[in-house]
Structures are given as structure tokens and as C-alpha cells.
Short mmCIF file of C-alpha atoms and ligand atoms in Angstrom, two decimals:
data_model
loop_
_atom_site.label_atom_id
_atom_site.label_comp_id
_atom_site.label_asym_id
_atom_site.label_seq_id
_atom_site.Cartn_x
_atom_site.Cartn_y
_atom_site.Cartn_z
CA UNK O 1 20.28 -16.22 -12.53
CA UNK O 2 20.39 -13.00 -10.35
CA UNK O 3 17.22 -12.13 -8.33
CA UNK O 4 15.83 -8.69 -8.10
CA UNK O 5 14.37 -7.69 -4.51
CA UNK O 6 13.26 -4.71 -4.25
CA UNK O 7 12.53 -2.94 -1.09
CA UNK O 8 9.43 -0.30 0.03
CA UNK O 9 10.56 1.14 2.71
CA UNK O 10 13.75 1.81 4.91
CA UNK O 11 12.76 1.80 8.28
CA UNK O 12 13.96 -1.22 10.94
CA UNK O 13 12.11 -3.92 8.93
CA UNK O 14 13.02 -2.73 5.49
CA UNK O 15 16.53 -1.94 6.00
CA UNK O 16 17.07 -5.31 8.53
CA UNK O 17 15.56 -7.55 5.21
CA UNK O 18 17.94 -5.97 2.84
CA UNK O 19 20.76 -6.60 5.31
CA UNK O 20 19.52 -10.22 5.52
CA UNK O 21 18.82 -10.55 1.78
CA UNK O 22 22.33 -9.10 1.00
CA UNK O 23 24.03 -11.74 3.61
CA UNK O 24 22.02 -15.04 2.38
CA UNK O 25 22.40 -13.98 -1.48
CA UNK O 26 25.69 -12.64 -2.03
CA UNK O 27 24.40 -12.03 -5.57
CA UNK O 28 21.34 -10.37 -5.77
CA UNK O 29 20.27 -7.45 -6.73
CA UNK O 30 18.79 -5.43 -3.59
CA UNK O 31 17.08 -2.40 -4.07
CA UNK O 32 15.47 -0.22 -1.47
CA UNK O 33 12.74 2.97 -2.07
CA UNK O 34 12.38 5.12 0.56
CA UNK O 35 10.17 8.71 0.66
CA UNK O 36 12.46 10.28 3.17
CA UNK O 37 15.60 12.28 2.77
CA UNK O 38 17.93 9.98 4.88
CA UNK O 39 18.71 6.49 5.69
CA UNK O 40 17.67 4.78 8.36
CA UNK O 41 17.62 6.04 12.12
CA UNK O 42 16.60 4.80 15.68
CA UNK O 43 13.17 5.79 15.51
CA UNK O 44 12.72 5.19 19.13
CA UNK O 45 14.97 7.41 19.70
CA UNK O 46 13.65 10.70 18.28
CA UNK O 47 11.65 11.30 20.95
CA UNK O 48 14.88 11.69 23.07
CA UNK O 49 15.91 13.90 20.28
CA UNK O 50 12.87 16.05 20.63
CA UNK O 51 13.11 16.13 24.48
CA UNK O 52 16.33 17.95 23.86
CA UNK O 53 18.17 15.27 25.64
CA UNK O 54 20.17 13.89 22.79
CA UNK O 55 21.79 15.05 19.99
CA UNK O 56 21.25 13.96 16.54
CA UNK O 57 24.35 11.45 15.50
CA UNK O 58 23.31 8.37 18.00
CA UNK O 59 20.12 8.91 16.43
CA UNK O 60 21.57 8.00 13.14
CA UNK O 61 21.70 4.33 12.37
CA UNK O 62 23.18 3.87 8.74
CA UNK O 63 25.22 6.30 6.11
CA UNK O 64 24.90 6.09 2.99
CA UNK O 65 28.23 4.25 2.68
CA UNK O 66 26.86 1.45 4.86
CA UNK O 67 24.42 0.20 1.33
CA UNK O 68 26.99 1.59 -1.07
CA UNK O 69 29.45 -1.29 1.22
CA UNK O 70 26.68 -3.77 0.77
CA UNK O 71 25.86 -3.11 -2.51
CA UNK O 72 22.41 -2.08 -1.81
CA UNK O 73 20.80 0.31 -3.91
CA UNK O 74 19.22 3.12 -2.10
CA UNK O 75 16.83 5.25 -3.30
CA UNK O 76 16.05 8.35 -1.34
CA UNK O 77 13.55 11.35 -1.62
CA UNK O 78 11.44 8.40 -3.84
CA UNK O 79 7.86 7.84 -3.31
CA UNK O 80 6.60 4.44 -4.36
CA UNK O 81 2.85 5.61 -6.15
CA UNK O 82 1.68 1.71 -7.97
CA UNK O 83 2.78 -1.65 -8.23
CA UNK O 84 1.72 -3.72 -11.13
CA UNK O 85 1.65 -7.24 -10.04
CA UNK O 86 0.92 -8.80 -13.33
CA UNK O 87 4.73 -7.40 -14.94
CA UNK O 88 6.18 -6.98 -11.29
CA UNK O 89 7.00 -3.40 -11.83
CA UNK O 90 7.07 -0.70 -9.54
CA UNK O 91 6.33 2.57 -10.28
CA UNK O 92 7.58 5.74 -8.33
CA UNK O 93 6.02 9.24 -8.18
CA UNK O 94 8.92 10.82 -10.48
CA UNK O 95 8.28 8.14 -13.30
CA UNK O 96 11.06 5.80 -12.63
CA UNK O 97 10.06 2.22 -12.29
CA UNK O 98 11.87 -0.80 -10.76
CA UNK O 99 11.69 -4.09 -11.72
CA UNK O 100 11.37 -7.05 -9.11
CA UNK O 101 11.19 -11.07 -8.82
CA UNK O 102 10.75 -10.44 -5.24
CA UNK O 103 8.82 -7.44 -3.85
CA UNK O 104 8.87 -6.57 0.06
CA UNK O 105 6.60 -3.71 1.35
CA UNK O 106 7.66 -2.39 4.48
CA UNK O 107 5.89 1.24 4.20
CA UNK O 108 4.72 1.14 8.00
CA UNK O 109 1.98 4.26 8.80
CA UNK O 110 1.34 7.87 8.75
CA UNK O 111 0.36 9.41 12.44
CA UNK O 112 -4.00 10.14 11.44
CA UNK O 113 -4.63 13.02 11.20
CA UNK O 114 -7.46 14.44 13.73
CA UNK O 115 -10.63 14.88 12.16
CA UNK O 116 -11.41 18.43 13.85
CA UNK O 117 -11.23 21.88 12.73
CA UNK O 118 -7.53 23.66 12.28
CA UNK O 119 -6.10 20.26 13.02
CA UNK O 120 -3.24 20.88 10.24
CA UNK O 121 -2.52 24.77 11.87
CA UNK O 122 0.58 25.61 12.36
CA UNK O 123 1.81 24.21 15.12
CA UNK O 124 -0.34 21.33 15.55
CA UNK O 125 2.65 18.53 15.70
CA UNK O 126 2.43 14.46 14.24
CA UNK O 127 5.16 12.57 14.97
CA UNK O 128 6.72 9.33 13.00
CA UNK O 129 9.76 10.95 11.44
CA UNK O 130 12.88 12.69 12.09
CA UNK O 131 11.84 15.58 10.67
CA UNK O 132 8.15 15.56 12.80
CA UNK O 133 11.33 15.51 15.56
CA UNK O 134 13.49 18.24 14.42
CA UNK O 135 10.53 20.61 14.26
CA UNK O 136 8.82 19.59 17.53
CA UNK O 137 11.81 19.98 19.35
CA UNK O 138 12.60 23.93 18.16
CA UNK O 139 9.13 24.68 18.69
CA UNK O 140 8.59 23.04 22.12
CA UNK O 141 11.70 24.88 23.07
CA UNK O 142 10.15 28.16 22.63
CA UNK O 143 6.77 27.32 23.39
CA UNK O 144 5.37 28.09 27.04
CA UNK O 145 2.07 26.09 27.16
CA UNK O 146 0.97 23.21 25.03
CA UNK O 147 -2.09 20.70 24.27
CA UNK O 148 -1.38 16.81 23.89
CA UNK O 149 -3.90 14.65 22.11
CA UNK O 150 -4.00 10.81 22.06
CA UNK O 151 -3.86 8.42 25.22
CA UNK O 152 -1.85 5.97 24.04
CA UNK O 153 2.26 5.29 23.76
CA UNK O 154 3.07 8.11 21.01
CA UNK O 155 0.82 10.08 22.77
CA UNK O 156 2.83 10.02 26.21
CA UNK O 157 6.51 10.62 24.77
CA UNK O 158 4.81 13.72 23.54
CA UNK O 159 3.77 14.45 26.96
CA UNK O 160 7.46 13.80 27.97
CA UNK O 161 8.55 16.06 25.22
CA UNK O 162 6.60 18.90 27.24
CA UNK O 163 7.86 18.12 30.59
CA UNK O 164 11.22 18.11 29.14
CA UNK O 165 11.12 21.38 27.62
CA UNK O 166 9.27 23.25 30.40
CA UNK O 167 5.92 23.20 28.07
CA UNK O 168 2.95 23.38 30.60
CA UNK O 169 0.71 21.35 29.12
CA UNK O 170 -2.92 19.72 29.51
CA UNK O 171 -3.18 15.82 28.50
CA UNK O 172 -6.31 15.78 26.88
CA UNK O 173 -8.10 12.08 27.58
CA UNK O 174 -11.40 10.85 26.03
CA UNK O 175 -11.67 8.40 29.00
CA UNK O 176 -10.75 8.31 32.81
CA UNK O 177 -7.02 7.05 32.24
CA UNK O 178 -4.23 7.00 29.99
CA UNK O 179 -4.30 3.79 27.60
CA UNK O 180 -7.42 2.61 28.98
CA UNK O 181 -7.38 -0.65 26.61
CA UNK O 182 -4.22 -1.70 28.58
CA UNK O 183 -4.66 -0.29 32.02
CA UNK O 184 -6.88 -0.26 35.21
CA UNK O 185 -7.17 3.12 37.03
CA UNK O 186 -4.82 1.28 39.45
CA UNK O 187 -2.21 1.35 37.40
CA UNK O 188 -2.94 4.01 35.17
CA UNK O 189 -3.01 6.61 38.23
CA UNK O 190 0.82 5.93 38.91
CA UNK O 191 1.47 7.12 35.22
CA UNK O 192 -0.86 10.03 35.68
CA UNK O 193 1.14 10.47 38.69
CA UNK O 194 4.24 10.74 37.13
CA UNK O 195 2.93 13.12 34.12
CA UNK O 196 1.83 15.89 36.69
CA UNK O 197 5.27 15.51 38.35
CA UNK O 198 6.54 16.68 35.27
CA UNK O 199 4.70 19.78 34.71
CA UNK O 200 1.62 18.10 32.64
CA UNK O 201 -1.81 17.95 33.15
CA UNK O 202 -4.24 15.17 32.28
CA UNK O 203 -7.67 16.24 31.60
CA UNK O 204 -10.06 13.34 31.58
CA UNK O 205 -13.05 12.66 29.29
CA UNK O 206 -12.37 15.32 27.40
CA UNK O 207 -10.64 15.20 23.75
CA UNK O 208 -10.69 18.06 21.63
CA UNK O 209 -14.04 19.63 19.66
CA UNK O 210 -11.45 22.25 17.51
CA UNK O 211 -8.26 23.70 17.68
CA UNK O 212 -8.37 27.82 18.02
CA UNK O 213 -5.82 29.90 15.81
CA UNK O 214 -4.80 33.80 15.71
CA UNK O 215 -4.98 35.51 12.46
CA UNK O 216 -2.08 33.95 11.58
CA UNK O 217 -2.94 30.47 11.35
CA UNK O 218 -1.10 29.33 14.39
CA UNK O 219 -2.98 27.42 16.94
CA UNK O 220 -3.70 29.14 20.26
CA UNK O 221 -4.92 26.01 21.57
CA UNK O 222 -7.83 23.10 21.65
CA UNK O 223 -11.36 23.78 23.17
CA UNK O 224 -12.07 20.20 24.28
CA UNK O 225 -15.64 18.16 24.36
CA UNK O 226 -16.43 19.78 27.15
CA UNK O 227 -16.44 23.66 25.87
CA UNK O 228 -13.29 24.30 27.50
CA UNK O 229 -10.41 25.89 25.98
CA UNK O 230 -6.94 24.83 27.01
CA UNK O 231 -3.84 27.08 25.67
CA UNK O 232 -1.65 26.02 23.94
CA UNK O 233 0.84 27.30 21.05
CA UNK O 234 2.21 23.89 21.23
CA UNK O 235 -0.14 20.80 20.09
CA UNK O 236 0.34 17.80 19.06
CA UNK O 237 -1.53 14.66 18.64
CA UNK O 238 -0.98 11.21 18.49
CA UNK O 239 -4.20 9.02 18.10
CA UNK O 240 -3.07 6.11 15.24
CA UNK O 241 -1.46 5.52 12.17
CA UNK O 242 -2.73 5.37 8.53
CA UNK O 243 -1.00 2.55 7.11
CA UNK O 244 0.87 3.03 3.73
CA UNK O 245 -0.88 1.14 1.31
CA UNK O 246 -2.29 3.34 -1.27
CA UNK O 247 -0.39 2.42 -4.07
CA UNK O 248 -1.68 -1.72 -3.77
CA UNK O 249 -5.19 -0.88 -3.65
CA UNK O 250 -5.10 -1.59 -6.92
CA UNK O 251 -3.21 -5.26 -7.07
CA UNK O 252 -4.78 -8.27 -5.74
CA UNK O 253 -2.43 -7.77 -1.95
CA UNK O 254 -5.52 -8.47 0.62
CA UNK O 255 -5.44 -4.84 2.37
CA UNK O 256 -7.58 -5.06 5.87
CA UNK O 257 -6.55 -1.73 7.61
CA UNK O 258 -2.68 -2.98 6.84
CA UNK O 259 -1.27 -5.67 4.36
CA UNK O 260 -3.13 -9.46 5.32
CA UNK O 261 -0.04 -11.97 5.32
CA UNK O 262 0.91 -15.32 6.84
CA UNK O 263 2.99 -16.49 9.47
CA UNK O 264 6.07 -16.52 6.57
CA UNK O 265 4.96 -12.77 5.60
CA UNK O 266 3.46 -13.92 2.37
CA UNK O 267 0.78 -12.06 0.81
CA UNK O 268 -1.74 -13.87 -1.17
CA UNK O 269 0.47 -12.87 -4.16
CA UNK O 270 2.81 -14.38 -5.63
CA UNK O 271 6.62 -12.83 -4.85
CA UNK O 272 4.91 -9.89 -2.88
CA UNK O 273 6.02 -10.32 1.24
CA UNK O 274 5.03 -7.46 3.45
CA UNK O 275 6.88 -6.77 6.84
CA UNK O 276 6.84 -4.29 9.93
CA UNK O 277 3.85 -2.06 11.52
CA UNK O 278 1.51 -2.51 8.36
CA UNK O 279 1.16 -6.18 8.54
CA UNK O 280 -2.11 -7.91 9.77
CA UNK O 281 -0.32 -10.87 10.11
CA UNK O 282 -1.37 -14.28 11.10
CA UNK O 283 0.17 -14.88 14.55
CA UNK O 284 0.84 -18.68 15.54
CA UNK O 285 0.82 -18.55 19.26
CA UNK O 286 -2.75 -16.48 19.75
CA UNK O 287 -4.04 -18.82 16.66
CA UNK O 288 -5.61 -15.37 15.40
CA UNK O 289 -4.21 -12.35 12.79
CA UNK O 290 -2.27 -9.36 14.75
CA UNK O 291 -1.09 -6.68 14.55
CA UNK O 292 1.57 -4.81 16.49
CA UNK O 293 3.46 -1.95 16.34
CA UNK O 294 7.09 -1.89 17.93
CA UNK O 295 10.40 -1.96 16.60
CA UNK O 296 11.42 -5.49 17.75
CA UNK O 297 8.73 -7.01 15.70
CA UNK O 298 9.20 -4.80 12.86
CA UNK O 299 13.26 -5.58 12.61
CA UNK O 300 12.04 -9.70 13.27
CA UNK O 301 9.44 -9.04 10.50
CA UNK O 302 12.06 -7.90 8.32
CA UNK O 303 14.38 -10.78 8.72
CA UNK O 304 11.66 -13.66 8.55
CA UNK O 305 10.64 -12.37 5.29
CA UNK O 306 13.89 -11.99 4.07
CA UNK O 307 14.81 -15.48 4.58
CA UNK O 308 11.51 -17.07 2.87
CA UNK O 309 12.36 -14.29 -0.48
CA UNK O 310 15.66 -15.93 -0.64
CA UNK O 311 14.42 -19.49 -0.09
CA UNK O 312 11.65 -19.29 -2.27
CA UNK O 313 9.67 -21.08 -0.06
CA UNK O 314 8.67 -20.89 3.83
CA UNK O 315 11.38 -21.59 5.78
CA UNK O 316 11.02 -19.11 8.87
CA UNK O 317 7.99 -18.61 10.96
CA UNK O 318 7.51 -15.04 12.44
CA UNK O 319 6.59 -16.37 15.86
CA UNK O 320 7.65 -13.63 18.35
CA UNK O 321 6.50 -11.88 21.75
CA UNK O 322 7.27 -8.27 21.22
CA UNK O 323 7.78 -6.12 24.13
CA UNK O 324 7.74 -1.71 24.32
CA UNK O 325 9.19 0.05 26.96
CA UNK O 326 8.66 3.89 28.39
CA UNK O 327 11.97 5.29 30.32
CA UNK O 328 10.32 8.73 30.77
CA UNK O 329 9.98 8.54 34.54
CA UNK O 330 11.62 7.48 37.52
CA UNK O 331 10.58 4.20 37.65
CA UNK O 332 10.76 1.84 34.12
CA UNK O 333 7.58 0.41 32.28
CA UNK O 334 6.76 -2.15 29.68
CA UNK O 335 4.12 -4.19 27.52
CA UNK O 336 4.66 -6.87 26.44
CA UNK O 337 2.20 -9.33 23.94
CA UNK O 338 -0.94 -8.28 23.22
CA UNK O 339 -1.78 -6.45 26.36
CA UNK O 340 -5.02 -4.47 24.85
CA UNK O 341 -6.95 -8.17 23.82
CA UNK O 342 -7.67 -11.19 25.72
CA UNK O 343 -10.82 -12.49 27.35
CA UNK O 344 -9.38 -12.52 31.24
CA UNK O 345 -7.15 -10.73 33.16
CA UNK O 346 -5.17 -10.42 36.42
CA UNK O 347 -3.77 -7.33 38.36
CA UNK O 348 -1.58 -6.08 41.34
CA UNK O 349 -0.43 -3.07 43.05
CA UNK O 350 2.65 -3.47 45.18
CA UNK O 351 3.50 -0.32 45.94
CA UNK O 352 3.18 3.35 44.61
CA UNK O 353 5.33 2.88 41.51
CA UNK O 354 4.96 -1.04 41.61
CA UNK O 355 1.98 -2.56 39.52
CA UNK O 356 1.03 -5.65 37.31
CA UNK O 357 -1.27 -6.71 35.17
CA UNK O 358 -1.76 -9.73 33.06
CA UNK O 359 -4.22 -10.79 30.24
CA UNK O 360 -4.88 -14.14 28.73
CA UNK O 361 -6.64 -15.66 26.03
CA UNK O 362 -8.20 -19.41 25.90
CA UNK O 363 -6.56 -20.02 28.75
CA UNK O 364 -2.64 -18.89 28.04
CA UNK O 365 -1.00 -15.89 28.88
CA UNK O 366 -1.17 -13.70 25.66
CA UNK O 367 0.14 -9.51 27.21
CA UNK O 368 0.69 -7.73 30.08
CA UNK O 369 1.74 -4.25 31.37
CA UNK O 370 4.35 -4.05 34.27
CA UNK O 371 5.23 -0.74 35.65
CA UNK O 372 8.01 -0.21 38.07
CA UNK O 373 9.55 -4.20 38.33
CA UNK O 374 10.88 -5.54 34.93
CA UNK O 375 12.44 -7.99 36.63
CA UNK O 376 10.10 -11.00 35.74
CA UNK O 377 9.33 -9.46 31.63
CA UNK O 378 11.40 -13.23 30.48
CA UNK O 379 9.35 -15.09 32.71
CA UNK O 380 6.59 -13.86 31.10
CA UNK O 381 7.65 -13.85 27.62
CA UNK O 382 8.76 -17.73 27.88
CA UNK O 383 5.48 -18.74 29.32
CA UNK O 384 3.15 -17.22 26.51
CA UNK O 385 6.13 -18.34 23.58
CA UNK O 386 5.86 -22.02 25.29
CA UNK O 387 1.93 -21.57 25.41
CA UNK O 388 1.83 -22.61 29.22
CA UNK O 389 -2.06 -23.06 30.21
CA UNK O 390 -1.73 -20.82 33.18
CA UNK O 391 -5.00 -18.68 33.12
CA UNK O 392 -6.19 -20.79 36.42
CA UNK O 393 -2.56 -19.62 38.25
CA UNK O 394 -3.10 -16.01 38.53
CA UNK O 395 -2.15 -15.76 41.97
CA UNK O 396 1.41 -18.16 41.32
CA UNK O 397 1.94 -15.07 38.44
CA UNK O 398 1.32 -12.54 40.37
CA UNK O 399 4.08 -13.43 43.34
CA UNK O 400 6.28 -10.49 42.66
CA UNK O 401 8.75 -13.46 41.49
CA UNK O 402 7.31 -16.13 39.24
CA UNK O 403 8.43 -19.87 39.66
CA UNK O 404 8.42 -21.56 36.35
CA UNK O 405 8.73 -24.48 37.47
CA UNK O 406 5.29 -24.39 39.66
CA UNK O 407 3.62 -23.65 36.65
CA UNK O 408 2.07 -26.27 34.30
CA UNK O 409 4.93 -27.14 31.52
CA UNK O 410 5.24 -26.37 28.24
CA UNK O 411 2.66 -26.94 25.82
CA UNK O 412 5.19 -25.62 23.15
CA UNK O 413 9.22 -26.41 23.29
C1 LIG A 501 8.28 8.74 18.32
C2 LIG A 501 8.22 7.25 18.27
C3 LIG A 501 8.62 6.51 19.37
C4 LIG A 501 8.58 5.12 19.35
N1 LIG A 501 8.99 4.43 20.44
C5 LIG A 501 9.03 3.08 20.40
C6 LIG A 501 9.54 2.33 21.51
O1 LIG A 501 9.95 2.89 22.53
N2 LIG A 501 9.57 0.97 21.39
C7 LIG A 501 9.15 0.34 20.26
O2 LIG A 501 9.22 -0.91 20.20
N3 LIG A 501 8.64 1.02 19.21
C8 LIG A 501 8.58 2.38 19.25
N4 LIG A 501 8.07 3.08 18.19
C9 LIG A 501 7.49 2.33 17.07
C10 LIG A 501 8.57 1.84 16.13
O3 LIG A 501 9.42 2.89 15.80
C11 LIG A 501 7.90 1.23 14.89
O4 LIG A 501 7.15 0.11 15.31
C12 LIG A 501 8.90 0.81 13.84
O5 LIG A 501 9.79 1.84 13.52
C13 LIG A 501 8.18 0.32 12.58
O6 LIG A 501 9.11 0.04 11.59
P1 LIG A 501 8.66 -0.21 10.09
O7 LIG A 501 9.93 -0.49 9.35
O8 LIG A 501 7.56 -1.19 10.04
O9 LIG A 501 8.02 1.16 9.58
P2 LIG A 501 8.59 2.65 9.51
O10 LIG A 501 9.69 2.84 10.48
O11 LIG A 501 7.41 3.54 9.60
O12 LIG A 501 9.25 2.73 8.06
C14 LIG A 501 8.50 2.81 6.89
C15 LIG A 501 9.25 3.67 5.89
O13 LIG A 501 8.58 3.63 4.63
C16 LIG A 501 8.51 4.94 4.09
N5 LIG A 501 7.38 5.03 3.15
C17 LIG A 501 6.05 5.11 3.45
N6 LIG A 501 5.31 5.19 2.31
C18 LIG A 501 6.18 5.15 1.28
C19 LIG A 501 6.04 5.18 -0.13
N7 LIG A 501 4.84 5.26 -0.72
N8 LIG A 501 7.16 5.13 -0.91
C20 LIG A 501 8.38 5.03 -0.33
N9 LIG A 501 8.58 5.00 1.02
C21 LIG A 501 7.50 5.04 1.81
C22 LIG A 501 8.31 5.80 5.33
O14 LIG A 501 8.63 7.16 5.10
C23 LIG A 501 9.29 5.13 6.29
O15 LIG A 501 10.59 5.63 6.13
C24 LIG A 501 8.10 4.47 18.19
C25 LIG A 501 7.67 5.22 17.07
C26 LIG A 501 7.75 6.60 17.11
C27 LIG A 501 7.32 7.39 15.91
#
């Protein structure tokens, strides 16, 4: 008998489960539902796009030959509104419906909206899509002074965006630092650094009150918690997503600010996997639910889930150590783990645009944040994936080059 999968969503762990689906079932009947107007693309890439740095094929990742080759289905421009569990049916905002024995939601977020007045003014930029890219990019072209809004990794390729373009912009900050819940001042201060090398400002504990507009509608800039006004015809913020989940709160899918699944990307109901940014899923090597947003875990999410919907039962665990770089400056960075949790932690600066830090959790390594030297990022991802008890060798990780094999061995092959 042929089995119907359908799809919610073609971004990297949508599109990477129907690729999976389609290679492990020759025969089934894939189906994938997507709101936007075109297949998937890099979305890591857009913000090159918008920097004006790129153009827009490499962005691209499939045509729409690349299902039609596949057999996929693809349904663009389609926005998934219910899902009735009970006669596994989805419904779509147009009235068409899709039947499923296996149903994968892969929806990811929507940037959140700031809850301030004229925060949807013209010119007031989110950005998660292609289009958010196409439109920030012709108006930071023009644009001669902008506001940014959100300290966090969105938050600074808009930055970049302004530096790129010649936008002089502020950086507004509710704290003392960018991405406080992942870096000392230490580190924090080479980034800041960097950002004013490039033409933008941070402003610290600040954060906007209200955006100001002229008389018609287009922002003028952000007065910030402070009572100061920054200028800006550019803004754009960048402070979380919304997850898309609206049309389940009606099904029995456990919904806890994302989609609750297990380690196999099973919901609590039957036939009904969930995969990519919107999962709160159950994460075997912290022994806790996660969450985590980057495309590496989102494309793995896709492909574990695919695997147990053609199986029928569990037969791949999603355990993973994701990792998110930033190649906006002269010198690289990355996070990797859970950087923003833990309960201990370990730092080093080793030179201007050199710096470390570590966190752990029950005594393993869990995240970390290393700005400047990559060079030991597998080190570090094989010690938390192998569970090493190394909370009581900070020093040993913080040599600027770690020796495994001083280290306490595996707890985890
Ligand atoms: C500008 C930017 C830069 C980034 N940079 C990095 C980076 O450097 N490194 C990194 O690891 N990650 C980066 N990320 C994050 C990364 O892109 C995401 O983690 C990843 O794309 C998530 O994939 P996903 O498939 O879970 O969700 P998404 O890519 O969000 O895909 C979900 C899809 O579902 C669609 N959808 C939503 N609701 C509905 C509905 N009701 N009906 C039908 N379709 C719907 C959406 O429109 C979307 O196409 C970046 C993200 C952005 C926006």
C-alpha cells in the first residue's frame, strides 16, 4: 500500500525530510505545503543578499524541477490553517485539503513583532524570508541612518546589513553587551569592537519606548528607554520568533512555545512528527528538552524524522551538537551547544580578537562561544557528543589547543 506524507513546510528541515522520504520509499506519495512563493533557499544566506554582497541565484537552493524530478508534490503560495487529527486531513487557507498517513510539521517561526508603538511603520524591517531580504536590501541602500533592535544573532547580521550599505546606525541594547546570555563583557567588547568599526553604534541599556513616523507613516526613528531619539529611516528588529503553530492548537500535538517531541521527533500523536526551529525536543545528551535554532539542526531534524515516518517505528535518534557561525568581521566566530544554559562556566581572552568561553552542565561540557580561533570547535563538539566529565578541567580546555587525550574518556562511544 502507498503511504501519504505530507509535508508543512519547505525550509532546510522540510525539504531535507522529503528528500529523505523520497530516497527510503521509492513509492510514496510526498507532498509538501509551503506559504511562500518559491522553493527552498539558503536562508543563511540572505543576509549576504541583503548586505548587497551577493546576488540572488547562489541564494537559490532548489527549482521547481528538482520535486517535479523527485516526484514531490509542491505546493506553493499555500497556507496550512487546521489539521484534523482524528481523519488525518489537512486543511489549507484556500479550501483544499490533503490527506496524510504520515504528517511532518516543519513550519519553523515568524520574527515577533515588537510590542511598541509604530512598530509595523513603514520601514520598520523583520527578517526570516527572502522577501524580508529583497526589501531590506533596496531600502538600506537608500537609507542614510538606521535603528537596529534585538541583541542577539539575527539582530547582528542586521547590524552588518548597515555597515555594509553605509547605513549609520545605533545598536540599540537593553543590557551592557550584545547577547548577554552567551557572553561576558570580555568577549562581548571585541564584537562591539568590530560593530563600531563598521560604521554602527551600540547604545547600551537602552531598547526602544516607540518608533517616531512623518505624516506619512514612515518611521523617522526609535526614541529608546531612556527618552532619547535615535534617527533612523531604516529600522529593523530582531528580538525572537513566534513559532508556527496556530493551526494545531486545536489537535491533541503538546504545543509549549514550539511543538513538544521526542528524541525520534514524535509528537504525542499518532503519525504527526515535527522537525526544525519549532521543536521543543527532548535532547539525549543534556538529559533535558531543547530547543535550538540553526540550520544544521533543522536539516538533521528533517532527516531523523524522515527515517522513523518511513520505518514506522524509532529507528534514528536526533542526537546532535549544532554549531552557528558569524563571518561579518575580520576575525570568524561561533557557538556551538547550548551556550546560553548551563550551571558553570569557563572563559579566556588571548588576545584582542581571540576569546573563549565554555559552559557546562552536571558536570559535562554542554556550549560555548569562540571568537577569533575555530581551530579547536571538533574538539569541543566530540567531548560534549561523548559526554566527557570535564567540568573540573577548565584550565586543560582552555589551553588554546585541547589534548583529548588528557581529558577523562568517553562516557559515551
Ligand atoms: C537572516 C537569517 C540568518 C541566519 N543565519 C544562520 C546562520 O548563520 N547559521 C545557522 O545555523 N542558522 C542561521 N539562521 C537560522 C536558520 O536559517 C534556521 O534555523 C533554519 O532555516 C530553520 O529551518 P526550518 O526548516 O526549521 O524553518 P524555516 O526555514 O523557517 O521554514 C519553515 C517554512 O514553513 C513555512 N510556513 C510557516 N507557516 C506555514 C503555514 N501555516 N502553512 C504553510 N507553510 C508555512 C514558512 O514560510 C517557511 O517557509 C538564520 C536565519 C535567518 C532568518
Amino acid at each position: 500500500m502507498t503511504t501519504s506524507h505530507v509535508i508543512l513546510g519547505d525550509g532546510i528541515a522540510g525539504s531535507s525530510a522529503a528528500e529523505t522520504i523520497r530516497e527510503a520509499d521509492p513509492d510514496a506519495d510526498v507532498t509538501i505545503i509551503t506559504d511562500e512563493g518559491e522553493p527552498l533557499y539558503n536562508r543563511i544566506l540572505i543576509k549576504e543578499f541583503a548586505k548587497g554582497t551577493l546576488p540572488e541565484e547562489p541564494v537559490s537552493i532548489h527549482e521547481e524541477e528538482w520535486y517535479e524530478e523527485r516526484d514531490i508534490d509542491l505546493e506553493l503560495n499555500t497556507r496550512v490553517t487546521s489539521v484534523d487529527t482524528d481523519a488525518n486531513v489537512v486543511e489549507a487557507q484556500d479550501g483544499a485539503t490533503y490527506e496524510y498517513d504520515k504528517l511532518l510539521v516543519a513550519t519553523g517561526g515568524t520574527p515577533t513583532r515588537l510590542p511598541v508603538e509604530n512598530s509595523d511603520a513603514e520601514g520598520v524591517h523583520y527578517f526570516w524570508t527572502f522577501k524580508d531580504a529583497r526589501a531590506i536590501r533596496d531600502h538600506a541602500a537608500e537609507a542614510e541612518t538606521g535603528v537596529i533592535v534585538g541583541a542577539g544573532l539575527l539582530g547582528i547580521d542586521l547590524a552588518a546589513i548597515c555597515g555594509a550599505q553605509n547605513v549609520e546606525a545605533d545598536y540599540l541594547m537593553r543590557g551592557n553587551r550584545w547577547w548577554r546570555y552567551a557572553l561576558s563583557l570580555d568577549g562581548a567588547e571585541i564584537i562591539h569592537e568590530a560593530l563600531r568599526q563598521k560604521g554602527v553604534t551600540p547604545v547600551f541599556d537602552s531598547g526602544v519606548e516607540r518608533f517616531e513616523v512623518d505624516d506619512d507613516g514612515h518611521v523617522t526613528g526609535a526614541v529608546d528607554a531612556n527618552g532619547e531619539f535615535h534617527a533612523g529611516e531604516f529600522a529593523a528588529v530582531a528580538i525572537g520568533l513566534d513559532f508556527n503553530t496556530a493551526f494545531l492548537e486545536d489537535t491533541a500535538v503538546e504545543l509549549d512555545d514550539g511543538i513538544v517531541v521526542d528524541e525520534h521527533m514524535r509528537t504525542g500523536v499518532e503519525d504527526i512528527y515535527a522537525a526544525g526551529d519549532l521543536t521543543r525536543y527532548y535532547d539525549v545528551i543534556l538529559d533535558e528538552r531543547a530547543q535550538n535554532g540553526s540550520w544544521g539542526s533543522a536539516k538533521e531534524q528533517g532527516v531523523v524524522a524522515a527515517e522513523n515516518m518511513v520505518a514506522d517505528e524509532p529507528v534514528e535518534t536526533f542526537r546532535y551538537v549544532s554549531s552557528y557561525s558569524i563571518t561579518h568581521f575580520e576575525f570568524p566566530f561561533l557557538s556551538f551547544g547550548h551556550p546560553t544554559i548551563g550551571d558553570d562556566e569557563a572563559e579566556r581572552k588571548y588576545s584582542d580578537t581571540e576569546w573563549r568561553r565554555l559552559t557546562f552542565k552536571d558536570g559535562q561540557l554542554i556550549g560555548g562561544v569562540l571568537i577569533g580561533d575555530l581551530s579547536q570547535q571538533q574538539a569541543f563538539k566530540q567531548i560534549i557528543r561523548e559526554e566527557r566529565p570535564v567540568a573540573d578541567q577548565m584550565e586543560k580546555l582552555l589551553e588554546p589547543d585541547v589534548d583529548l587525550d588528557a581529558l577523562p574518556a568517553p562516557a559515551v562511544e
